[in-house]
Short mmCIF file of C-alpha atoms in Angstrom, two decimals:
data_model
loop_
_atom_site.label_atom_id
_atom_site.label_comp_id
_atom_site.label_asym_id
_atom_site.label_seq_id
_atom_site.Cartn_x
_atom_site.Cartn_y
_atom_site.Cartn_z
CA UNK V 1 0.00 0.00 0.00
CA UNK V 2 1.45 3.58 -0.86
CA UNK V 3 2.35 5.60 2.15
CA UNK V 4 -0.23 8.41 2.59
CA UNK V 5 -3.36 5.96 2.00
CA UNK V 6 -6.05 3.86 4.14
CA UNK V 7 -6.99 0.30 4.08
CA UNK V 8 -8.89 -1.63 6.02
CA UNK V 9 -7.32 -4.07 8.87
CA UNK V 10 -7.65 -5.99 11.75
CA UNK V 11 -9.65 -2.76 12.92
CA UNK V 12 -12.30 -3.04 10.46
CA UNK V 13 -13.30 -5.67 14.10
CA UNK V 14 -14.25 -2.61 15.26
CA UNK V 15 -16.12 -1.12 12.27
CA UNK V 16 -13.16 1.26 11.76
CA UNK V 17 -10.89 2.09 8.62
CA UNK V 18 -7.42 1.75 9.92
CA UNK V 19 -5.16 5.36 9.40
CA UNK V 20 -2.12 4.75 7.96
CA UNK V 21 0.94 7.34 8.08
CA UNK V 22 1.64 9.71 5.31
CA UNK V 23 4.52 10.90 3.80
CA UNK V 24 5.63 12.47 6.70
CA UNK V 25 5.41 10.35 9.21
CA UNK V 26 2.19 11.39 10.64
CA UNK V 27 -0.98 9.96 11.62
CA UNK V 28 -3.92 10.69 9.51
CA UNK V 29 -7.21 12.54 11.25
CA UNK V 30 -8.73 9.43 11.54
CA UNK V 31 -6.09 8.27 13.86
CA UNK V 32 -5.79 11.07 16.31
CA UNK V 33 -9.50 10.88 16.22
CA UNK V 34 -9.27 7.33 17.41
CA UNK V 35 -6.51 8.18 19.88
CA UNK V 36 -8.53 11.06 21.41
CA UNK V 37 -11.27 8.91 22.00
CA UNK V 38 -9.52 6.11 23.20
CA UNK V 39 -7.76 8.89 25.78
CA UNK V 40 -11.26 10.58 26.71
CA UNK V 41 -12.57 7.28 28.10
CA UNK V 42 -11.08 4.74 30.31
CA UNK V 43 -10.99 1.19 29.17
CA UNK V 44 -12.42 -1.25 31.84
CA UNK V 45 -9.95 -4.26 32.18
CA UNK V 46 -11.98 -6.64 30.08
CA UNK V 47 -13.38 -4.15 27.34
CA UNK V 48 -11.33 -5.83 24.73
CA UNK V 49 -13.57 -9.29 25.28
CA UNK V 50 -16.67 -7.31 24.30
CA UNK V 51 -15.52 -5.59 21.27
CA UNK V 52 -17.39 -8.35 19.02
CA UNK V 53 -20.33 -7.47 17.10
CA UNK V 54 -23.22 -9.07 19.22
CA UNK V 55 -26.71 -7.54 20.97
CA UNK V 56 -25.72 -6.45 24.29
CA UNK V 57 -28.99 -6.62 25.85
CA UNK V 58 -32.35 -5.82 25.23
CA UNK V 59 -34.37 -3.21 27.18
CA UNK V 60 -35.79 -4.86 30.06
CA UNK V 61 -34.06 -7.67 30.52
CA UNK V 62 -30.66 -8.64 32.31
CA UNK V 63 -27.57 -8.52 30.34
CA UNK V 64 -24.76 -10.95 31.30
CA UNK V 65 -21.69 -9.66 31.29
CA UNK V 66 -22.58 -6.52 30.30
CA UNK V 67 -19.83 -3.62 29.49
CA UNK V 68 -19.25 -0.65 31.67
CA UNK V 69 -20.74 2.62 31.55
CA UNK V 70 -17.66 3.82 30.16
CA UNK V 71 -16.59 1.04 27.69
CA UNK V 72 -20.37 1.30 26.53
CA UNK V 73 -19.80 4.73 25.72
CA UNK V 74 -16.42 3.76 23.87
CA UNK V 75 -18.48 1.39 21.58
CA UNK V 76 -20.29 4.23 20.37
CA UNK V 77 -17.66 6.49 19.89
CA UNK V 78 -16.12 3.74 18.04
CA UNK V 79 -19.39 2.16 16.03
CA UNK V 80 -19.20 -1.41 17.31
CA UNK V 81 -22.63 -2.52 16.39
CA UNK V 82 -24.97 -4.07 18.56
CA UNK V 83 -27.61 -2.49 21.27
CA UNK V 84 -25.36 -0.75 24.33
CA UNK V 85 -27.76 0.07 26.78
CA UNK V 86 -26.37 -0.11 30.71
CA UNK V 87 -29.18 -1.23 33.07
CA UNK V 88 -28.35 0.66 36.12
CA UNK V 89 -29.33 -1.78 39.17
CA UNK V 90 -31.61 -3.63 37.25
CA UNK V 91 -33.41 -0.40 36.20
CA UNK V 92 -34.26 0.61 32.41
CA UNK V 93 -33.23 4.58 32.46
CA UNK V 94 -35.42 6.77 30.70
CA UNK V 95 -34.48 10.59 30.65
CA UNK V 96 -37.71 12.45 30.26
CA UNK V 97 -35.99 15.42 28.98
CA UNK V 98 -33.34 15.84 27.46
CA UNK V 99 -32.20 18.69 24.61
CA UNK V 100 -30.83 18.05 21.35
CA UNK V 101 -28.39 21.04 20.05
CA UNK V 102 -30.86 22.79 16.98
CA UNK V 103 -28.16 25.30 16.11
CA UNK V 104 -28.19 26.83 12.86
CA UNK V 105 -24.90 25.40 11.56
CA UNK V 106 -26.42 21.98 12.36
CA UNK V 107 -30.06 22.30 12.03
CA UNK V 108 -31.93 25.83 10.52
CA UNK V 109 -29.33 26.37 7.77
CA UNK V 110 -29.64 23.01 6.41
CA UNK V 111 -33.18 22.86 7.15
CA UNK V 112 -35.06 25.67 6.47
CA UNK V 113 -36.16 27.31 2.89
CA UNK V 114 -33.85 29.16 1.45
CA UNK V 115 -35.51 32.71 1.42
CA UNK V 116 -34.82 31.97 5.57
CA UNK V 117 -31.67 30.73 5.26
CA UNK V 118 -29.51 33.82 5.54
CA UNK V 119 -30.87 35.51 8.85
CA UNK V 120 -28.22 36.66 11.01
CA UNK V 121 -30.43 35.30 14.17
CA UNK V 122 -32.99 32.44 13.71
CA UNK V 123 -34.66 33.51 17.32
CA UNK V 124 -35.03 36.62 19.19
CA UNK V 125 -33.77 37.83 22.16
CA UNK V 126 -30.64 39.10 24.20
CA UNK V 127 -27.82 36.73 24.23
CA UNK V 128 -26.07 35.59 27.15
CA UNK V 129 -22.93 33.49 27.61
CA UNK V 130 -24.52 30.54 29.13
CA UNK V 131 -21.68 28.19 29.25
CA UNK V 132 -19.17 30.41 30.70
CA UNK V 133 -17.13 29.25 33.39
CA UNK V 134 -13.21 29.98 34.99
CA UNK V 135 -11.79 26.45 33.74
CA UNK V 136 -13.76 26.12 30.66
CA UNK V 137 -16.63 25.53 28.73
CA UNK V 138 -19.79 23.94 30.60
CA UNK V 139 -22.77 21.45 29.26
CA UNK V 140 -21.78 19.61 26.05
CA UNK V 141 -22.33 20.07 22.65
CA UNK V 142 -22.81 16.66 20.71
CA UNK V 143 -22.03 17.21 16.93
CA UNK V 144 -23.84 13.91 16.11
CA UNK V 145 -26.18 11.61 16.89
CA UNK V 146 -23.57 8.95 17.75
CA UNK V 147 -21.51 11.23 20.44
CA UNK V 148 -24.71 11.89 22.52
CA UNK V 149 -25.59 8.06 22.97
CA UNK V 150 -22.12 7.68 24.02
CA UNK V 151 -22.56 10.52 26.35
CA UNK V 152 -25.76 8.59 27.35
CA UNK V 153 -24.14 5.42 27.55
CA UNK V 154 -21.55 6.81 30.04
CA UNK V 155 -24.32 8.17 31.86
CA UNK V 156 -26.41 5.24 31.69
CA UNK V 157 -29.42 6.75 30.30
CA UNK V 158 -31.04 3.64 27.86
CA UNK V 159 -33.56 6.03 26.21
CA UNK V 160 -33.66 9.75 26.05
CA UNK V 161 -36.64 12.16 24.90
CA UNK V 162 -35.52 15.46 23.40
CA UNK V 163 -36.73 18.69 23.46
CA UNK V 164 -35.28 21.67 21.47
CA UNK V 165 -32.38 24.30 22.60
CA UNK V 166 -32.65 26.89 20.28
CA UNK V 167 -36.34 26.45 19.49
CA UNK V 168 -37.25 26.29 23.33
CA UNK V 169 -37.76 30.35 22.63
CA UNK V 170 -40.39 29.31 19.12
CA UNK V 171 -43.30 30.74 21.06
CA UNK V 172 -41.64 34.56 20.85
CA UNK V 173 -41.11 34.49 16.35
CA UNK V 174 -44.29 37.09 15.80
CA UNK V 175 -44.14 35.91 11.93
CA UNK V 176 -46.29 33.41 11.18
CA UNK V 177 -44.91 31.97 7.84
CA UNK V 178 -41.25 32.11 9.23
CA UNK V 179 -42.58 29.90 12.40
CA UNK V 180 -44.19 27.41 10.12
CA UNK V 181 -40.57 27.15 8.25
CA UNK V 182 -38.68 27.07 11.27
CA UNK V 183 -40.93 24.03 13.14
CA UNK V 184 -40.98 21.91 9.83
CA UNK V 185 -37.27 22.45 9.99
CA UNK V 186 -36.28 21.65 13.52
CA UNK V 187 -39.15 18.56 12.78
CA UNK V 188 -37.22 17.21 10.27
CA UNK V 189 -33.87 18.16 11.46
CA UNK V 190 -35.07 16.21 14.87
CA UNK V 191 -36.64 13.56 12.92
CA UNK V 192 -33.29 12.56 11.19
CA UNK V 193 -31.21 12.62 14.14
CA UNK V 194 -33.40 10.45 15.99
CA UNK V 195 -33.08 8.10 12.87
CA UNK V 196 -29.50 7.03 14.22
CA UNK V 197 -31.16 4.84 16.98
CA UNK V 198 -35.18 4.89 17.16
CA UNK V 199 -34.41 2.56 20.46
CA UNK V 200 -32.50 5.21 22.34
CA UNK V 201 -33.99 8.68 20.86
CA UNK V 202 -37.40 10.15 20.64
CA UNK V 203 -38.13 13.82 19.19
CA UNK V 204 -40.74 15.86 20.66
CA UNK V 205 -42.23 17.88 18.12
CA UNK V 206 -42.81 21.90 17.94
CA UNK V 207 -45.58 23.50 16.15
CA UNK V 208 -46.62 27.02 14.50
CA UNK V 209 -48.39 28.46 17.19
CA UNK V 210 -49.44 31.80 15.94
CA UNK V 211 -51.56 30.05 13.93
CA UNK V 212 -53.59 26.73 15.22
CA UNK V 213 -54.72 25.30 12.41
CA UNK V 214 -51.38 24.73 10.46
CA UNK V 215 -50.18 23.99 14.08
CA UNK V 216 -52.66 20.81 14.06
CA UNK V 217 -51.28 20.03 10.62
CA UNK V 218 -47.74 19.96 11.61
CA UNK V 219 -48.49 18.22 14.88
CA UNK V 220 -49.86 15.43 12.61
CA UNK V 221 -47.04 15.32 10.09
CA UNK V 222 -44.17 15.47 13.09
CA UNK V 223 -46.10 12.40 14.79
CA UNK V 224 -47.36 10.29 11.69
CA UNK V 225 -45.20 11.00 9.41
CA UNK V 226 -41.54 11.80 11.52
CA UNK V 227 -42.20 9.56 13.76
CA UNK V 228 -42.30 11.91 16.69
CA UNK V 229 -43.64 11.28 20.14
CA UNK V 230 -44.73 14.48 21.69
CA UNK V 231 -45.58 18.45 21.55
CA UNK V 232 -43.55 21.01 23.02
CA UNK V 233 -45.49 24.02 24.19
CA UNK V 234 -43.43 26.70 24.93
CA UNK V 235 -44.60 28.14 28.80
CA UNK V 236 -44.33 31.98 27.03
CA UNK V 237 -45.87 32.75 24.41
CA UNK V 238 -46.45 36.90 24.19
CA UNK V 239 -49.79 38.25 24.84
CA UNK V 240 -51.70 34.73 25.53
CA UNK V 241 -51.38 31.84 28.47
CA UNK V 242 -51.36 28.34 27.02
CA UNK V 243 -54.53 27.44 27.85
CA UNK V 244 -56.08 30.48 26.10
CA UNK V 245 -58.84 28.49 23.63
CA UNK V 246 -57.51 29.93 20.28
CA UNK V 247 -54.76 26.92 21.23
CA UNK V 248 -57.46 24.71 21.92
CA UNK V 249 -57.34 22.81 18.41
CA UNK V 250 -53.42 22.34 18.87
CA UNK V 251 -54.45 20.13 22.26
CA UNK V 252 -57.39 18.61 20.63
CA UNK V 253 -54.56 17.47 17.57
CA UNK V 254 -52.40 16.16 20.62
CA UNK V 255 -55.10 14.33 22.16
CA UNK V 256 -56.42 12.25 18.99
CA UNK V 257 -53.07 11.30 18.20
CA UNK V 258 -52.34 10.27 22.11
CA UNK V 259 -49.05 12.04 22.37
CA UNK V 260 -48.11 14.28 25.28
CA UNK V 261 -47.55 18.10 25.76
CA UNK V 262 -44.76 19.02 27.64
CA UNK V 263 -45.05 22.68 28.65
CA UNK V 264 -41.17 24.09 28.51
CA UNK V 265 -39.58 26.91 29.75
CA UNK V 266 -36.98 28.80 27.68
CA UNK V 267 -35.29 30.02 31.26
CA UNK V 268 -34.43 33.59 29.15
CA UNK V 269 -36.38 36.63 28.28
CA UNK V 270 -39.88 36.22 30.44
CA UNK V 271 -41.15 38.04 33.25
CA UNK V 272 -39.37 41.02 33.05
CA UNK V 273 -35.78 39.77 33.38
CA UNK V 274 -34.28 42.96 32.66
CA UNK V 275 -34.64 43.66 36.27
CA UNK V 276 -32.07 41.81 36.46
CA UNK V 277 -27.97 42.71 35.31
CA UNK V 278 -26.83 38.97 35.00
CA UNK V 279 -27.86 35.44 33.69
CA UNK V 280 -27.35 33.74 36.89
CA UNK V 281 -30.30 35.91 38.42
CA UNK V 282 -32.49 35.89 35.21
CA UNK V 283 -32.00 31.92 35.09
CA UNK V 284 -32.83 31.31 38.63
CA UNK V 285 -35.74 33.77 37.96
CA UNK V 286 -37.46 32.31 34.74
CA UNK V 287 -38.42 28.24 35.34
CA UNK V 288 -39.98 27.80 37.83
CA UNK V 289 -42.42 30.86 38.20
CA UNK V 290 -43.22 30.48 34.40
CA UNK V 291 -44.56 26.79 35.01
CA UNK V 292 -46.48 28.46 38.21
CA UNK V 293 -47.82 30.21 35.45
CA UNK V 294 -48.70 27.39 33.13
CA UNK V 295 -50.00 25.17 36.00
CA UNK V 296 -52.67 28.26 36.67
CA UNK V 297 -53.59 28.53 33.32
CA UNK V 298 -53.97 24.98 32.49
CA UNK V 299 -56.03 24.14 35.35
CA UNK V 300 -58.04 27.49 36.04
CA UNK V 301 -58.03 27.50 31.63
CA UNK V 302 -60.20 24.38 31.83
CA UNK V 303 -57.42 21.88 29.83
CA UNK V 304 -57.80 19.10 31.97
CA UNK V 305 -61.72 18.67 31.69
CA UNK V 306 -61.90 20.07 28.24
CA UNK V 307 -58.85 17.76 27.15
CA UNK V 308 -59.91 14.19 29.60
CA UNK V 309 -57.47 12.35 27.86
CA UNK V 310 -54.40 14.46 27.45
CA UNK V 311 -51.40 13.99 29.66
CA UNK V 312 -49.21 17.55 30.71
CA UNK V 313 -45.96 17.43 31.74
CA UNK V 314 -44.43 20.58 33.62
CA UNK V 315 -40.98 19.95 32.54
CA UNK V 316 -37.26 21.72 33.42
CA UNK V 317 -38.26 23.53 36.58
CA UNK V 318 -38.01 21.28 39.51
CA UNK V 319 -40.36 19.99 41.26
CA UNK V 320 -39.93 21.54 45.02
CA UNK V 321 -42.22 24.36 44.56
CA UNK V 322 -45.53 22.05 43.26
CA UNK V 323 -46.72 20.99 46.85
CA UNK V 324 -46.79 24.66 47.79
CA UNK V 325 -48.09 25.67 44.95
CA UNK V 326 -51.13 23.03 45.06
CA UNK V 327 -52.02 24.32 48.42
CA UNK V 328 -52.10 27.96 47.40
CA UNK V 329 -53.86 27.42 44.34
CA UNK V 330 -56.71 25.43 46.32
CA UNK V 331 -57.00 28.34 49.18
CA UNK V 332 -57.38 31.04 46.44
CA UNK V 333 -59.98 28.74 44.12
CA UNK V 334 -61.70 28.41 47.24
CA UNK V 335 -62.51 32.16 47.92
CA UNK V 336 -63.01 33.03 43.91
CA UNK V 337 -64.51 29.10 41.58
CA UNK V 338 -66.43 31.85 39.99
CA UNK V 339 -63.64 33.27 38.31
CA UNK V 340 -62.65 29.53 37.01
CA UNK V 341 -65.88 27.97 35.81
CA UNK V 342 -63.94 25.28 33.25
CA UNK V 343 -62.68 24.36 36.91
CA UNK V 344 -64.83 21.59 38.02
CA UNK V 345 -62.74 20.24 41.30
CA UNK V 346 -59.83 21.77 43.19
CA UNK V 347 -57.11 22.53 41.24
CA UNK V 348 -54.90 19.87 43.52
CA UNK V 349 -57.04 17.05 42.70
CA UNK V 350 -56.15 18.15 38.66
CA UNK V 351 -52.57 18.27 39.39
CA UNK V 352 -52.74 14.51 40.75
CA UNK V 353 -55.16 13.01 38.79
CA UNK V 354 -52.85 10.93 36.87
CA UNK V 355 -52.24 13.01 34.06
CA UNK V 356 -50.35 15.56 35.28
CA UNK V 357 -46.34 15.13 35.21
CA UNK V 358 -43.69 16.52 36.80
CA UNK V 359 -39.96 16.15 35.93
CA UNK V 360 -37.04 16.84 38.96
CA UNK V 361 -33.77 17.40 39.44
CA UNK V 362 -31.96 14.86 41.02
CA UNK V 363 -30.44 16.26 43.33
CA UNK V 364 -33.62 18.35 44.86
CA UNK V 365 -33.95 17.34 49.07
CA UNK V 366 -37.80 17.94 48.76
CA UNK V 367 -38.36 14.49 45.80
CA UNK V 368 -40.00 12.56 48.56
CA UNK V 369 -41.76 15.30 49.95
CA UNK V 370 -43.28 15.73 46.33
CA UNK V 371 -44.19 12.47 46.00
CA UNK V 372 -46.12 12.38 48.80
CA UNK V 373 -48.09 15.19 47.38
CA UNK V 374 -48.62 14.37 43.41
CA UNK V 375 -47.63 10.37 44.26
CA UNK V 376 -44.84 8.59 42.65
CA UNK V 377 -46.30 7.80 39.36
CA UNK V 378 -46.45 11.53 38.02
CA UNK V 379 -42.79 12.57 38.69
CA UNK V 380 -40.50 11.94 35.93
CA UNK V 381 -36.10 11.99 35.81
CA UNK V 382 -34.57 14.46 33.70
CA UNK V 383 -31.11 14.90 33.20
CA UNK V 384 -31.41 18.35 31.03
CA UNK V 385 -28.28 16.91 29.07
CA UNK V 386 -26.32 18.49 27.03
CA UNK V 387 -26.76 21.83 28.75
CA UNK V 388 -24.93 24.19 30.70
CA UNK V 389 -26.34 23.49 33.87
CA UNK V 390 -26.75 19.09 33.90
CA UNK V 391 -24.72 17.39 35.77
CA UNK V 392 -23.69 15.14 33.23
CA UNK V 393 -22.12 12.33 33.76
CA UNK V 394 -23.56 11.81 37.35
CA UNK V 395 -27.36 12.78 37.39
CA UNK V 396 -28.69 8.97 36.97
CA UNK V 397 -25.91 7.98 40.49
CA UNK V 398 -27.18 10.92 41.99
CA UNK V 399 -30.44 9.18 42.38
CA UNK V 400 -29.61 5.92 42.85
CA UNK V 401 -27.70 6.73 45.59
CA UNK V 402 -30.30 8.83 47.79
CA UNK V 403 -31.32 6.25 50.65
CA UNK V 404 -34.61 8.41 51.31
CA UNK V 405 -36.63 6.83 48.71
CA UNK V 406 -37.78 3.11 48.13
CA UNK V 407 -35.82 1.17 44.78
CA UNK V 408 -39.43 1.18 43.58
CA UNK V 409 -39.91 4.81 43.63
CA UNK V 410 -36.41 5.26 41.86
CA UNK V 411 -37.60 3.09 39.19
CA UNK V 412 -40.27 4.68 38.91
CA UNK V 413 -38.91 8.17 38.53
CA UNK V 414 -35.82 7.21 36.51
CA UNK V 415 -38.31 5.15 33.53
CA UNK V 416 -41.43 3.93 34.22
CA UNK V 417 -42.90 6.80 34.84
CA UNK V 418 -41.21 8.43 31.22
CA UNK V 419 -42.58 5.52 29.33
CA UNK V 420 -46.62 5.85 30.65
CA UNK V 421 -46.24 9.75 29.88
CA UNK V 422 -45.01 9.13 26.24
CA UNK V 423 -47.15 5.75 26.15
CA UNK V 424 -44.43 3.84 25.17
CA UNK V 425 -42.67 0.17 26.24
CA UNK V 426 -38.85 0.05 26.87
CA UNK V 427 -37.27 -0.21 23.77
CA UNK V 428 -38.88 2.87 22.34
CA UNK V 429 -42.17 0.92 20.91
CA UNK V 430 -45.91 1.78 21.56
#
């Protein structure tokens, strides 16, 4: 073979073309790719007896000799083939939100038309340095759909839903063609990256909500034709509150095709931020009072008895505040139903009627003390992977290791209670 070309080897094992040196000496891309990855994550002692192409396990069930976290996450990087889910302790992980990265050198300037394509910003808004820090860069940015299941795999997340980045801020565009263009684009930019693995990613669609009707349209295309497994409704949308009924035929769409909504907050410009000098205060400011929001309006708005079969999920915010907030809501409903007639019962017994999710950090004290409140069927683990503020690799340990709840609750919490609210099995199947 002439010096400065590739052949295949012994590492084609591996699914790899092996780099040979060029003319000078040196070691293609390929190879310092391979070395970097190999350097990134630790081998386990007996890695090299599972680098054969065979099914590791399959969801659900135990897995024999499985690999580690880390040497899962090395097949990926590496393209062994073969399923490399990691039970944790016998559990089937399921992250109920996670983010994919929609940015527009990845996603919009591929995706959208062309008249689009040459915006200087996609989405409005002030920008802030989110990932800042004094030794680096924080969160992750996954360039494929291969490096963020071996990010998962080192994790040990087995299935991950994902919600937008860019596109959590879709409810502020005030154009309504250029939101049409801009969901069908993230749709199908979602939809293909979820292609890599439909075991191990699931897209959760977003729609044009300035106007309903193509909304409902989209909503059907993203979940019959994509393959998509949820709506995103973004928690601000200017000038209406999401259970205002010109959305109404948006929920109805989500209800007759049986997926989910999962009300998101975009943790920027809402509420008057500019109050504030700094993102640490507007960040701490935005999520959680946003979803207090979104919890009034969908249960004062009438959703849950005008919508009897639709599940909500109150995602990204934590889930301390909710018990509080169920008792305040029910002592000011008390004094004032007349000013909520859609609301039939107390607005606690609609936050724990079954349908009503809540996702958590992992490493919030007050998880059992929530539980007790909504029960421990409606709260759902979310690692908020790949951004600035998950604690990626360790927020799947961070439960497992809390001795304050039951191993059935944590199983609960950390998948079963992910795959009733998208009404799926493990595996990724309805």
């Amino acid at each position: 073979m002439e010096p400065g070309t590739r052949g295949v080897s012994s590492w084609s094992g591996w699914g790899i073309e092996e780099p040979w040196p060029n003319k000078q000496g040196r070691c293609r891309a390929t190879g310092a790719k391979i070395r970097g990855l190999i350097s990134n994550v630790a081998l386990s002692r007996n890695v090299a007896s599972h680098f054969c192409p065979r099914p590791w396990h399959e969801p659900g069930q135990p897995a024999p000799g499985r690999v580690s976290r880390k040497s899962a996450a090395l097949l990926y990087m590496l393209g062994v083939p073969g399923r490399r889910g990691v039970m944790r302790d016998g559990m089937y992980i399921v992250d109920g939100d996670g983010h994919v990265m929609d940015f527009p050198h990845r996603c919009y300037q591929k995706y959208l038309p062309e008249q689009y394509r040459r915006r200087i910003a996609f989405f409005p808004g002030a920008q802030w340095d989110r990932r800042q820090a004094p030794n680096g860069d924080l969160g992750r940015d996954p360039n494929t759909p291969q490096e963020m299941m071996a990010d998962m795999a080192q994790e040990g997340i087995d299935l991950a839903f994902l919600y937008p980045t860019s596109a959590l801020r879709i409810g502020e565009i005030r154009e309504a063609e250029y939101q049409t263009a801009l969901c069908r684009a993230y749709n199908d930019f979602l939809s293909d990256w979820c292609k890599a693995d439909p075991t191990r990613l699931k897209g959760v669609a977003i729609v044009p909500y300035l106007d309903p009707t193509e909304a409902a349209r989209e909503l059907d295309r993203a979940v019959s034709r994509l393959g998509l497994v949820g709506l995103m409704f973004p928690t601000f949308i200017p000038g209406r509150n999401v259970a205002d009924p010109f959305f109404w035929p948006i929920y109805a769409e989500a209800e007759r095709l049986g997926v989910p909504v999962g009300m998101h907050a975009s943790g920027s410009e809402t509420g008057d931020p500019y109050r504030f000098s700094n993102f640490l205060a507007v960040h701490t400011w935005t999520h959680a009072p946003e979803q207090m929001i979104s919890v009034i309006s969908s249960v004062y708005g009438g959703l849950f008895e005008k919508f009897q079969r639709l599940r909500i999920g109150f995602m990204e915010s934590g889930a301390g505040w909710v018990p509080f907030f169920m008792e305040h809501m029910d002592g000011e409903f008390e004094k004032r139903p007349w000013d909520a007639p859609l609301c039939k019962a107390k607005p606690s017994e609609y936050l724990t009627c079954g349908r009503a999710y809540f996702s958590c950090e992992p490493e919030e004290k007050t998880i059992p003390y929530v539980v007790g409140w909504v029960g421990e069927d409606n709260i759902l683990y979310a690692s908020d992977y790949p951004h600035w503020d998950s604690e990626w690799p360790h927020t799947v340990d961070e439960l497992l290791k809390r001795n304050d709840m039951e191993p059935r609750v944590k199983a609960k919490i950390l998948g079963q209670n992910a795959l009733r609210f998208y009404d799926l099995k493990a595996g990724g199947s309805r």
